[in-house]
JSON list of C-alpha atoms in Angstrom, two decimals:
[
{"chain": "I", "resi": 1, "resn": "SER", "atom": "CA", "xyz": [-0.01, 0.31, -0.02]},
{"chain": "I", "resi": 2, "resn": "GLN", "atom": "CA", "xyz": [1.01, 3.68, -0.35]},
{"chain": "I", "resi": 3, "resn": "THR", "atom": "CA", "xyz": [2.60, 6.07, 2.55]},
{"chain": "I", "resi": 4, "resn": "ILE", "atom": "CA", "xyz": [3.38, 9.30, 2.23]},
{"chain": "I", "resi": 5, "resn": "HIS", "atom": "CA", "xyz": [5.86, 10.84, 4.86]},
{"chain": "I", "resi": 6, "resn": "GLN", "atom": "CA", "xyz": [6.49, 14.05, 6.15]},
{"chain": "I", "resi": 7, "resn": "TRP", "atom": "CA", "xyz": [9.16, 15.47, 8.51]},
{"chain": "I", "resi": 8, "resn": "PRO", "atom": "CA", "xyz": [9.85, 17.15, 10.74]},
{"chain": "I", "resi": 9, "resn": "ALA", "atom": "CA", "xyz": [6.22, 17.24, 12.73]},
{"chain": "I", "resi": 10, "resn": "THR", "atom": "CA", "xyz": [7.02, 20.47, 13.95]},
{"chain": "I", "resi": 11, "resn": "LEU", "atom": "CA", "xyz": [9.32, 23.37, 13.54]},
{"chain": "I", "resi": 12, "resn": "VAL", "atom": "CA", "xyz": [10.73, 26.38, 14.96]},
{"chain": "I", "resi": 13, "resn": "GLN", "atom": "CA", "xyz": [12.55, 28.63, 13.19]},
{"chain": "I", "resi": 14, "resn": "PRO", "atom": "CA", "xyz": [13.91, 32.14, 13.67]},
{"chain": "I", "resi": 15, "resn": "VAL", "atom": "CA", "xyz": [12.85, 34.86, 10.90]},
{"chain": "I", "resi": 16, "resn": "GLY", "atom": "CA", "xyz": [15.87, 34.85, 8.27]},
{"chain": "I", "resi": 17, "resn": "SER", "atom": "CA", "xyz": [16.88, 31.41, 8.30]},
{"chain": "I", "resi": 18, "resn": "PRO", "atom": "CA", "xyz": [16.51, 28.51, 6.15]},
{"chain": "I", "resi": 19, "resn": "LEU", "atom": "CA", "xyz": [14.00, 25.95, 5.62]},
{"chain": "I", "resi": 20, "resn": "SER", "atom": "CA", "xyz": [14.03, 22.66, 4.31]},
{"chain": "I", "resi": 21, "resn": "LEU", "atom": "CA", "xyz": [10.71, 20.23, 4.88]},
{"chain": "I", "resi": 22, "resn": "GLU", "atom": "CA", "xyz": [10.99, 16.92, 3.23]},
{"chain": "I", "resi": 23, "resn": "CYS", "atom": "CA", "xyz": [8.30, 14.52, 1.83]},
{"chain": "I", "resi": 24, "resn": "THR", "atom": "CA", "xyz": [8.38, 11.44, 0.28]},
{"chain": "I", "resi": 25, "resn": "VAL", "atom": "CA", "xyz": [5.63, 8.70, -1.24]},
{"chain": "I", "resi": 26, "resn": "GLU", "atom": "CA", "xyz": [6.29, 4.96, -0.99]},
{"chain": "I", "resi": 27, "resn": "GLY", "atom": "CA", "xyz": [4.38, 2.19, -3.23]},
{"chain": "I", "resi": 28, "resn": "THR", "atom": "CA", "xyz": [3.87, 3.99, -5.99]},
{"chain": "I", "resi": 29, "resn": "SER", "atom": "CA", "xyz": [5.99, 5.32, -8.95]},
{"chain": "I", "resi": 30, "resn": "ASN", "atom": "CA", "xyz": [5.91, 8.30, -10.51]},
{"chain": "I", "resi": 31, "resn": "PRO", "atom": "CA", "xyz": [3.12, 10.25, -8.56]},
{"chain": "I", "resi": 32, "resn": "ASN", "atom": "CA", "xyz": [1.87, 14.28, -8.75]},
{"chain": "I", "resi": 33, "resn": "LEU", "atom": "CA", "xyz": [3.27, 16.00, -5.63]},
{"chain": "I", "resi": 34, "resn": "TYR", "atom": "CA", "xyz": [1.23, 19.06, -4.14]},
{"chain": "I", "resi": 35, "resn": "TRP", "atom": "CA", "xyz": [2.81, 20.87, -1.11]},
{"chain": "I", "resi": 36, "resn": "TYR", "atom": "CA", "xyz": [-0.15, 23.41, 0.46]},
{"chain": "I", "resi": 37, "resn": "ARG", "atom": "CA", "xyz": [-0.01, 25.83, 3.35]},
{"chain": "I", "resi": 38, "resn": "GLN", "atom": "CA", "xyz": [-2.76, 25.87, 6.11]},
{"chain": "I", "resi": 39, "resn": "ALA", "atom": "CA", "xyz": [-2.48, 29.50, 8.05]},
{"chain": "I", "resi": 40, "resn": "ALA", "atom": "CA", "xyz": [-4.60, 29.72, 11.32]},
{"chain": "I", "resi": 41, "resn": "GLY", "atom": "CA", "xyz": [-7.98, 29.39, 10.64]},
{"chain": "I", "resi": 42, "resn": "ARG", "atom": "CA", "xyz": [-7.83, 29.62, 7.11]},
{"chain": "I", "resi": 43, "resn": "GLY", "atom": "CA", "xyz": [-8.35, 27.22, 4.22]},
{"chain": "I", "resi": 44, "resn": "LEU", "atom": "CA", "xyz": [-5.72, 25.16, 2.23]},
{"chain": "I", "resi": 45, "resn": "GLN", "atom": "CA", "xyz": [-3.50, 27.29, -0.32]},
{"chain": "I", "resi": 46, "resn": "LEU", "atom": "CA", "xyz": [-1.62, 25.56, -2.78]},
{"chain": "I", "resi": 47, "resn": "LEU", "atom": "CA", "xyz": [2.01, 26.40, -2.95]},
{"chain": "I", "resi": 48, "resn": "PHE", "atom": "CA", "xyz": [3.56, 23.98, -5.60]},
{"chain": "I", "resi": 49, "resn": "TYR", "atom": "CA", "xyz": [2.96, 20.57, -7.72]},
{"chain": "I", "resi": 50, "resn": "SER", "atom": "CA", "xyz": [4.94, 18.28, -9.55]},
{"chain": "I", "resi": 51, "resn": "VAL", "atom": "CA", "xyz": [3.94, 15.90, -12.66]},
{"chain": "I", "resi": 52, "resn": "GLY", "atom": "CA", "xyz": [7.53, 14.55, -12.60]},
{"chain": "I", "resi": 53, "resn": "ILE", "atom": "CA", "xyz": [11.13, 15.09, -11.62]},
{"chain": "I", "resi": 54, "resn": "GLY", "atom": "CA", "xyz": [12.38, 18.53, -12.30]},
{"chain": "I", "resi": 55, "resn": "GLN", "atom": "CA", "xyz": [8.97, 19.73, -13.33]},
{"chain": "I", "resi": 56, "resn": "ILE", "atom": "CA", "xyz": [7.94, 22.08, -10.70]},
{"chain": "I", "resi": 57, "resn": "SER", "atom": "CA", "xyz": [4.57, 24.48, -11.15]},
{"chain": "I", "resi": 58, "resn": "SER", "atom": "CA", "xyz": [4.68, 27.52, -8.65]},
{"chain": "I", "resi": 59, "resn": "GLU", "atom": "CA", "xyz": [1.29, 28.63, -7.78]},
{"chain": "I", "resi": 60, "resn": "VAL", "atom": "CA", "xyz": [1.68, 31.88, -5.65]},
{"chain": "I", "resi": 61, "resn": "PRO", "atom": "CA", "xyz": [4.56, 33.92, -6.31]},
{"chain": "I", "resi": 62, "resn": "GLN", "atom": "CA", "xyz": [6.08, 33.90, -2.53]},
{"chain": "I", "resi": 63, "resn": "ASN", "atom": "CA", "xyz": [9.40, 33.13, -0.05]},
{"chain": "I", "resi": 64, "resn": "LEU", "atom": "CA", "xyz": [9.47, 29.43, -0.90]},
{"chain": "I", "resi": 65, "resn": "SER", "atom": "CA", "xyz": [10.39, 26.97, -3.59]},
{"chain": "I", "resi": 66, "resn": "ALA", "atom": "CA", "xyz": [10.02, 23.80, -4.32]},
{"chain": "I", "resi": 67, "resn": "SER", "atom": "CA", "xyz": [12.46, 21.02, -5.93]},
{"chain": "I", "resi": 68, "resn": "ARG", "atom": "CA", "xyz": [11.46, 17.02, -6.89]},
{"chain": "I", "resi": 69, "resn": "PRO", "atom": "CA", "xyz": [15.28, 15.61, -7.01]},
{"chain": "I", "resi": 70, "resn": "GLN", "atom": "CA", "xyz": [13.54, 11.96, -7.12]},
{"chain": "I", "resi": 71, "resn": "ASP", "atom": "CA", "xyz": [10.52, 10.39, -8.23]},
{"chain": "I", "resi": 72, "resn": "ARG", "atom": "CA", "xyz": [8.85, 9.77, -4.92]},
{"chain": "I", "resi": 73, "resn": "GLN", "atom": "CA", "xyz": [10.40, 13.08, -2.78]},
{"chain": "I", "resi": 74, "resn": "PHE", "atom": "CA", "xyz": [9.22, 16.45, -2.79]},
{"chain": "I", "resi": 75, "resn": "ILE", "atom": "CA", "xyz": [11.10, 19.36, -1.03]},
{"chain": "I", "resi": 76, "resn": "LEU", "atom": "CA", "xyz": [9.73, 22.90, -0.11]},
{"chain": "I", "resi": 77, "resn": "SER", "atom": "CA", "xyz": [12.94, 25.37, 0.83]},
{"chain": "I", "resi": 78, "resn": "SER", "atom": "CA", "xyz": [13.36, 28.74, 1.70]},
{"chain": "I", "resi": 79, "resn": "LYS", "atom": "CA", "xyz": [16.61, 30.60, 1.67]},
{"chain": "I", "resi": 80, "resn": "LYS", "atom": "CA", "xyz": [15.28, 33.07, 4.54]},
{"chain": "I", "resi": 81, "resn": "LEU", "atom": "CA", "xyz": [12.01, 32.70, 6.72]},
{"chain": "I", "resi": 82, "resn": "LEU", "atom": "CA", "xyz": [9.79, 35.38, 6.97]},
{"chain": "I", "resi": 83, "resn": "LEU", "atom": "CA", "xyz": [7.28, 35.59, 9.77]},
{"chain": "I", "resi": 84, "resn": "SER", "atom": "CA", "xyz": [4.19, 35.07, 7.39]},
{"chain": "I", "resi": 85, "resn": "ASP", "atom": "CA", "xyz": [5.63, 32.18, 6.56]},
{"chain": "I", "resi": 86, "resn": "SER", "atom": "CA", "xyz": [4.30, 30.59, 9.65]},
{"chain": "I", "resi": 87, "resn": "GLY", "atom": "CA", "xyz": [1.73, 27.80, 9.38]},
{"chain": "I", "resi": 88, "resn": "PHE", "atom": "CA", "xyz": [0.77, 24.31, 8.71]},
{"chain": "I", "resi": 89, "resn": "TYR", "atom": "CA", "xyz": [2.60, 22.35, 5.49]},
{"chain": "I", "resi": 90, "resn": "LEU", "atom": "CA", "xyz": [0.96, 19.94, 3.97]},
{"chain": "I", "resi": 91, "resn": "CYS", "atom": "CA", "xyz": [2.60, 17.82, 1.19]},
{"chain": "I", "resi": 92, "resn": "ALA", "atom": "CA", "xyz": [0.03, 15.46, -0.76]},
{"chain": "I", "resi": 93, "resn": "TRP", "atom": "CA", "xyz": [0.08, 13.13, -3.53]},
{"chain": "I", "resi": 94, "resn": "ARG", "atom": "CA", "xyz": [-1.66, 11.43, -6.40]},
{"chain": "I", "resi": 95, "resn": "GLY", "atom": "CA", "xyz": [-1.71, 8.85, -8.89]},
{"chain": "I", "resi": 96, "resn": "GLN", "atom": "CA", "xyz": [-1.22, 9.78, -12.62]},
{"chain": "I", "resi": 97, "resn": "GLY", "atom": "CA", "xyz": [-4.00, 9.80, -15.03]},
{"chain": "I", "resi": 98, "resn": "PRO", "atom": "CA", "xyz": [-7.23, 11.15, -14.56]},
{"chain": "I", "resi": 99, "resn": "ASP", "atom": "CA", "xyz": [-8.23, 13.90, -12.29]},
{"chain": "I", "resi": 100, "resn": "ASN", "atom": "CA", "xyz": [-10.72, 11.24, -10.75]},
{"chain": "I", "resi": 101, "resn": "GLN", "atom": "CA", "xyz": [-8.40, 10.50, -8.11]},
{"chain": "I", "resi": 102, "resn": "PRO", "atom": "CA", "xyz": [-8.34, 11.74, -5.01]},
{"chain": "I", "resi": 103, "resn": "GLN", "atom": "CA", "xyz": [-5.15, 13.36, -3.57]},
{"chain": "I", "resi": 104, "resn": "HIS", "atom": "CA", "xyz": [-2.98, 11.63, -0.32]},
{"chain": "I", "resi": 105, "resn": "PHE", "atom": "CA", "xyz": [-2.16, 14.03, 2.29]},
{"chain": "I", "resi": 106, "resn": "GLY", "atom": "CA", "xyz": [0.54, 13.50, 4.90]},
{"chain": "I", "resi": 107, "resn": "ASP", "atom": "CA", "xyz": [0.50, 14.45, 8.39]},
{"chain": "I", "resi": 108, "resn": "GLY", "atom": "CA", "xyz": [1.91, 17.72, 7.87]},
{"chain": "I", "resi": 109, "resn": "THR", "atom": "CA", "xyz": [4.51, 19.94, 8.99]},
{"chain": "I", "resi": 110, "resn": "ARG", "atom": "CA", "xyz": [4.07, 22.72, 12.04]},
{"chain": "I", "resi": 111, "resn": "LEU", "atom": "CA", "xyz": [6.59, 25.70, 11.14]},
{"chain": "I", "resi": 112, "resn": "SER", "atom": "CA", "xyz": [6.36, 28.13, 14.04]},
{"chain": "I", "resi": 113, "resn": "ILE", "atom": "CA", "xyz": [8.50, 31.39, 13.07]},
{"chain": "I", "resi": 114, "resn": "LEU", "atom": "CA", "xyz": [10.04, 33.79, 15.86]},
{"chain": "B", "resi": 1, "resn": "ALA", "atom": "CA", "xyz": [-12.66, 29.36, -13.68]},
{"chain": "B", "resi": 2, "resn": "GLN", "atom": "CA", "xyz": [-13.56, 27.16, -10.63]},
{"chain": "B", "resi": 3, "resn": "SER", "atom": "CA", "xyz": [-14.40, 27.75, -7.46]},
{"chain": "B", "resi": 4, "resn": "VAL", "atom": "CA", "xyz": [-15.93, 25.99, -4.19]},
{"chain": "B", "resi": 5, "resn": "THR", "atom": "CA", "xyz": [-18.16, 27.69, -1.50]},
{"chain": "B", "resi": 6, "resn": "GLN", "atom": "CA", "xyz": [-18.83, 25.95, 1.56]},
{"chain": "B", "resi": 7, "resn": "LEU", "atom": "CA", "xyz": [-21.62, 27.93, 3.65]},
{"chain": "B", "resi": 8, "resn": "GLY", "atom": "CA", "xyz": [-21.03, 28.45, 7.09]},
{"chain": "B", "resi": 9, "resn": "SER", "atom": "CA", "xyz": [-17.24, 28.81, 8.24]},
{"chain": "B", "resi": 10, "resn": "HIS", "atom": "CA", "xyz": [-19.01, 26.90, 11.77]},
{"chain": "B", "resi": 11, "resn": "VAL", "atom": "CA", "xyz": [-21.39, 24.35, 12.29]},
{"chain": "B", "resi": 12, "resn": "SER", "atom": "CA", "xyz": [-22.45, 23.24, 15.52]},
{"chain": "B", "resi": 13, "resn": "VAL", "atom": "CA", "xyz": [-25.07, 20.33, 16.24]},
{"chain": "B", "resi": 14, "resn": "SER", "atom": "CA", "xyz": [-25.96, 18.05, 19.21]},
{"chain": "B", "resi": 15, "resn": "GLU", "atom": "CA", "xyz": [-24.98, 14.65, 19.46]},
{"chain": "B", "resi": 16, "resn": "GLY", "atom": "CA", "xyz": [-27.32, 12.50, 17.76]},
{"chain": "B", "resi": 17, "resn": "ALA", "atom": "CA", "xyz": [-28.77, 15.08, 15.44]},
{"chain": "B", "resi": 18, "resn": "LEU", "atom": "CA", "xyz": [-28.30, 15.37, 11.98]},
{"chain": "B", "resi": 19, "resn": "VAL", "atom": "CA", "xyz": [-25.43, 16.81, 10.29]},
{"chain": "B", "resi": 20, "resn": "LEU", "atom": "CA", "xyz": [-25.47, 18.90, 6.77]},
{"chain": "B", "resi": 21, "resn": "LEU", "atom": "CA", "xyz": [-22.78, 20.86, 5.47]},
{"chain": "B", "resi": 22, "resn": "ARG", "atom": "CA", "xyz": [-22.96, 22.99, 2.30]},
{"chain": "B", "resi": 23, "resn": "CYS", "atom": "CA", "xyz": [-21.15, 22.55, -0.63]},
{"chain": "B", "resi": 24, "resn": "ASN", "atom": "CA", "xyz": [-21.59, 24.67, -3.98]},
{"chain": "B", "resi": 25, "resn": "TYR", "atom": "CA", "xyz": [-19.02, 24.73, -7.18]},
{"chain": "B", "resi": 26, "resn": "SER", "atom": "CA", "xyz": [-18.76, 26.25, -9.82]},
{"chain": "B", "resi": 27, "resn": "SER", "atom": "CA", "xyz": [-17.38, 24.87, -13.04]},
{"chain": "B", "resi": 28, "resn": "SER", "atom": "CA", "xyz": [-17.57, 24.97, -16.84]},
{"chain": "B", "resi": 29, "resn": "VAL", "atom": "CA", "xyz": [-17.53, 21.39, -17.17]},
{"chain": "B", "resi": 30, "resn": "PRO", "atom": "CA", "xyz": [-19.35, 18.28, -15.10]},
{"chain": "B", "resi": 31, "resn": "PRO", "atom": "CA", "xyz": [-16.36, 18.42, -11.95]},
{"chain": "B", "resi": 32, "resn": "TYR", "atom": "CA", "xyz": [-15.13, 15.55, -10.05]},
{"chain": "B", "resi": 33, "resn": "LEU", "atom": "CA", "xyz": [-15.81, 16.37, -6.43]},
{"chain": "B", "resi": 34, "resn": "PHE", "atom": "CA", "xyz": [-14.54, 15.13, -2.74]},
{"chain": "B", "resi": 35, "resn": "TRP", "atom": "CA", "xyz": [-15.19, 15.36, 0.70]},
{"chain": "B", "resi": 36, "resn": "TYR", "atom": "CA", "xyz": [-11.98, 15.50, 2.79]},
{"chain": "B", "resi": 37, "resn": "VAL", "atom": "CA", "xyz": [-11.89, 15.67, 6.88]},
{"chain": "B", "resi": 38, "resn": "GLN", "atom": "CA", "xyz": [-9.18, 16.83, 9.19]},
{"chain": "B", "resi": 39, "resn": "TYR", "atom": "CA", "xyz": [-8.73, 16.67, 12.82]},
{"chain": "B", "resi": 40, "resn": "PRO", "atom": "CA", "xyz": [-7.00, 18.91, 14.79]},
{"chain": "B", "resi": 41, "resn": "ASN", "atom": "CA", "xyz": [-3.03, 18.76, 14.22]},
{"chain": "B", "resi": 42, "resn": "GLN", "atom": "CA", "xyz": [-3.34, 16.09, 11.17]},
{"chain": "B", "resi": 43, "resn": "GLY", "atom": "CA", "xyz": [-3.52, 15.67, 7.55]},
{"chain": "B", "resi": 44, "resn": "LEU", "atom": "CA", "xyz": [-6.57, 15.68, 5.30]},
{"chain": "B", "resi": 45, "resn": "GLN", "atom": "CA", "xyz": [-8.20, 12.09, 5.18]},
{"chain": "B", "resi": 46, "resn": "LEU", "atom": "CA", "xyz": [-10.51, 11.29, 2.22]},
{"chain": "B", "resi": 47, "resn": "LEU", "atom": "CA", "xyz": [-14.15, 10.96, 3.06]},
{"chain": "B", "resi": 48, "resn": "LEU", "atom": "CA", "xyz": [-16.12, 10.12, -0.25]},
{"chain": "B", "resi": 49, "resn": "LYS", "atom": "CA", "xyz": [-15.71, 11.32, -4.08]},
{"chain": "B", "resi": 50, "resn": "TYR", "atom": "CA", "xyz": [-17.78, 11.63, -6.86]},
{"chain": "B", "resi": 51, "resn": "THR", "atom": "CA", "xyz": [-17.26, 11.01, -10.18]},
{"chain": "B", "resi": 52, "resn": "THR", "atom": "CA", "xyz": [-19.37, 9.64, -12.50]},
{"chain": "B", "resi": 53, "resn": "GLY", "atom": "CA", "xyz": [-22.44, 7.17, -12.30]},
{"chain": "B", "resi": 54, "resn": "ALA", "atom": "CA", "xyz": [-24.47, 7.32, -8.70]},
{"chain": "B", "resi": 55, "resn": "THR", "atom": "CA", "xyz": [-25.08, 11.00, -7.66]},
{"chain": "B", "resi": 56, "resn": "LEU", "atom": "CA", "xyz": [-25.97, 9.56, -3.89]},
{"chain": "B", "resi": 57, "resn": "VAL", "atom": "CA", "xyz": [-22.33, 8.69, -2.78]},
{"chain": "B", "resi": 58, "resn": "LYS", "atom": "CA", "xyz": [-21.61, 7.01, 0.64]},
{"chain": "B", "resi": 59, "resn": "GLY", "atom": "CA", "xyz": [-18.17, 7.61, 2.63]},
{"chain": "B", "resi": 60, "resn": "ILE", "atom": "CA", "xyz": [-16.88, 6.35, 5.89]},
{"chain": "B", "resi": 61, "resn": "ASN", "atom": "CA", "xyz": [-17.88, 6.81, 8.91]},
{"chain": "B", "resi": 62, "resn": "GLY", "atom": "CA", "xyz": [-21.45, 7.21, 7.99]},
{"chain": "B", "resi": 63, "resn": "PHE", "atom": "CA", "xyz": [-21.39, 9.93, 5.60]},
{"chain": "B", "resi": 64, "resn": "GLU", "atom": "CA", "xyz": [-22.58, 10.66, 2.39]},
{"chain": "B", "resi": 65, "resn": "ALA", "atom": "CA", "xyz": [-23.00, 13.81, -0.05]},
{"chain": "B", "resi": 66, "resn": "GLU", "atom": "CA", "xyz": [-25.37, 13.60, -3.30]},
{"chain": "B", "resi": 67, "resn": "PHE", "atom": "CA", "xyz": [-24.39, 15.47, -6.51]},
{"chain": "B", "resi": 68, "resn": "LYS", "atom": "CA", "xyz": [-27.41, 17.55, -7.78]},
{"chain": "B", "resi": 69, "resn": "LYS", "atom": "CA", "xyz": [-25.91, 19.24, -10.86]},
{"chain": "B", "resi": 70, "resn": "SER", "atom": "CA", "xyz": [-29.28, 21.04, -11.13]},
{"chain": "B", "resi": 71, "resn": "GLU", "atom": "CA", "xyz": [-28.21, 23.17, -7.95]},
{"chain": "B", "resi": 72, "resn": "THR", "atom": "CA", "xyz": [-24.49, 22.66, -8.53]},
{"chain": "B", "resi": 73, "resn": "SER", "atom": "CA", "xyz": [-24.26, 21.54, -4.92]},
{"chain": "B", "resi": 74, "resn": "PHE", "atom": "CA", "xyz": [-22.40, 18.59, -3.01]},
{"chain": "B", "resi": 75, "resn": "HIS", "atom": "CA", "xyz": [-23.87, 18.58, 0.42]},
{"chain": "B", "resi": 76, "resn": "LEU", "atom": "CA", "xyz": [-22.08, 16.26, 3.03]},
{"chain": "B", "resi": 77, "resn": "THR", "atom": "CA", "xyz": [-25.09, 14.47, 5.20]},
{"chain": "B", "resi": 78, "resn": "LYS", "atom": "CA", "xyz": [-25.04, 12.32, 8.39]},
{"chain": "B", "resi": 79, "resn": "PRO", "atom": "CA", "xyz": [-27.79, 11.20, 9.96]},
{"chain": "B", "resi": 80, "resn": "SER", "atom": "CA", "xyz": [-26.39, 10.81, 13.63]},
{"chain": "B", "resi": 81, "resn": "ALA", "atom": "CA", "xyz": [-23.49, 12.96, 14.62]},
{"chain": "B", "resi": 82, "resn": "HIS", "atom": "CA", "xyz": [-21.20, 11.38, 16.86]},
{"chain": "B", "resi": 83, "resn": "MET", "atom": "CA", "xyz": [-18.90, 13.47, 19.38]},
{"chain": "B", "resi": 84, "resn": "SER", "atom": "CA", "xyz": [-15.77, 12.08, 17.09]},
{"chain": "B", "resi": 85, "resn": "ASP", "atom": "CA", "xyz": [-16.90, 14.13, 14.33]},
{"chain": "B", "resi": 86, "resn": "ALA", "atom": "CA", "xyz": [-15.88, 16.92, 15.78]},
{"chain": "B", "resi": 87, "resn": "ALA", "atom": "CA", "xyz": [-13.41, 18.32, 12.72]},
{"chain": "B", "resi": 88, "resn": "GLU", "atom": "CA", "xyz": [-12.29, 20.61, 9.70]},
{"chain": "B", "resi": 89, "resn": "TYR", "atom": "CA", "xyz": [-14.48, 19.28, 6.64]},
{"chain": "B", "resi": 90, "resn": "PHE", "atom": "CA", "xyz": [-13.05, 20.27, 3.52]},
{"chain": "B", "resi": 91, "resn": "CYS", "atom": "CA", "xyz": [-15.28, 20.45, -0.13]},
{"chain": "B", "resi": 92, "resn": "ALA", "atom": "CA", "xyz": [-12.73, 20.35, -2.86]},
{"chain": "B", "resi": 93, "resn": "VAL", "atom": "CA", "xyz": [-13.18, 20.07, -7.38]},
{"chain": "B", "resi": 94, "resn": "SER", "atom": "CA", "xyz": [-11.24, 18.71, -9.87]},
{"chain": "B", "resi": 95, "resn": "LEU", "atom": "CA", "xyz": [-11.80, 19.26, -14.11]},
{"chain": "B", "resi": 96, "resn": "ILE", "atom": "CA", "xyz": [-12.07, 16.30, -15.17]},
{"chain": "B", "resi": 97, "resn": "GLN", "atom": "CA", "xyz": [-9.41, 17.12, -17.96]},
{"chain": "B", "resi": 98, "resn": "GLY", "atom": "CA", "xyz": [-5.63, 17.59, -17.50]},
{"chain": "B", "resi": 99, "resn": "ALA", "atom": "CA", "xyz": [-6.19, 19.96, -13.93]},
{"chain": "B", "resi": 100, "resn": "GLN", "atom": "CA", "xyz": [-3.72, 17.91, -12.14]},
{"chain": "B", "resi": 101, "resn": "LYS", "atom": "CA", "xyz": [-4.79, 19.74, -9.18]},
{"chain": "B", "resi": 102, "resn": "LEU", "atom": "CA", "xyz": [-8.12, 20.15, -6.61]},
{"chain": "B", "resi": 103, "resn": "VAL", "atom": "CA", "xyz": [-9.73, 23.73, -5.60]},
{"chain": "B", "resi": 104, "resn": "PHE", "atom": "CA", "xyz": [-10.34, 23.65, -1.94]},
{"chain": "B", "resi": 105, "resn": "GLY", "atom": "CA", "xyz": [-13.24, 25.27, -0.47]},
{"chain": "B", "resi": 106, "resn": "GLN", "atom": "CA", "xyz": [-12.59, 27.38, 3.16]},
{"chain": "B", "resi": 107, "resn": "GLY", "atom": "CA", "xyz": [-13.41, 24.62, 5.22]},
{"chain": "B", "resi": 108, "resn": "THR", "atom": "CA", "xyz": [-16.16, 23.97, 7.89]},
{"chain": "B", "resi": 109, "resn": "ARG", "atom": "CA", "xyz": [-15.20, 23.72, 11.23]},
{"chain": "B", "resi": 110, "resn": "LEU", "atom": "CA", "xyz": [-17.97, 21.08, 13.22]},
{"chain": "B", "resi": 111, "resn": "THR", "atom": "CA", "xyz": [-18.37, 20.82, 16.76]},
{"chain": "B", "resi": 112, "resn": "ILE", "atom": "CA", "xyz": [-20.76, 18.74, 18.46]},
{"chain": "B", "resi": 113, "resn": "ASN", "atom": "CA", "xyz": [-22.37, 19.61, 21.81]},
{"chain": "B", "resi": 114, "resn": "PRO", "atom": "CA", "xyz": [-23.36, 17.35, 24.33]}
]
């Protein structure tokens, strides 16, 4: 069966520090991969998605970047964190093919910027 | 453009009462529709989905939803609320062709009163 792992689960970082959040998927190949951010009391905002290695689509201009160095690995990064980067970050995957397939989510990373 | 509207950011019902969470969508083509549930500090879990066929869809935990094309709605219901149903619920829509991503509603927080 397929599983998705995100780490770390929680992270406290100072303003201006770098960031790297990692997401890996097991049990499937060539998945679509997604990064979302959920600010306190707000809905989900799609940040990036990827349909293949090295293919990244950015949904909103921001202080973050994403990379997909391997088929089942998706990394969210920042060179200098801002206070506004605080939030709950969720990674998700979906199988290739028609859009009637649901996305499957990891357990998220709670990021607090001090 | 697609959009999803969840009426009511907060819904409160008594234990044992009917749960009704509303979702309306706008799409230029027949959509695929999903409901997800999110418990505190966790990722999203798929409750149910509509793709094609029967318009009444049954999901996990006793939830069901009915796709009504004429009303562009996909409301989520459960006949009898349980304390464990307290969570945030998200409706999402996907284009049939090639969008590769979901559009989420803003979410509805469900509170169950004893």
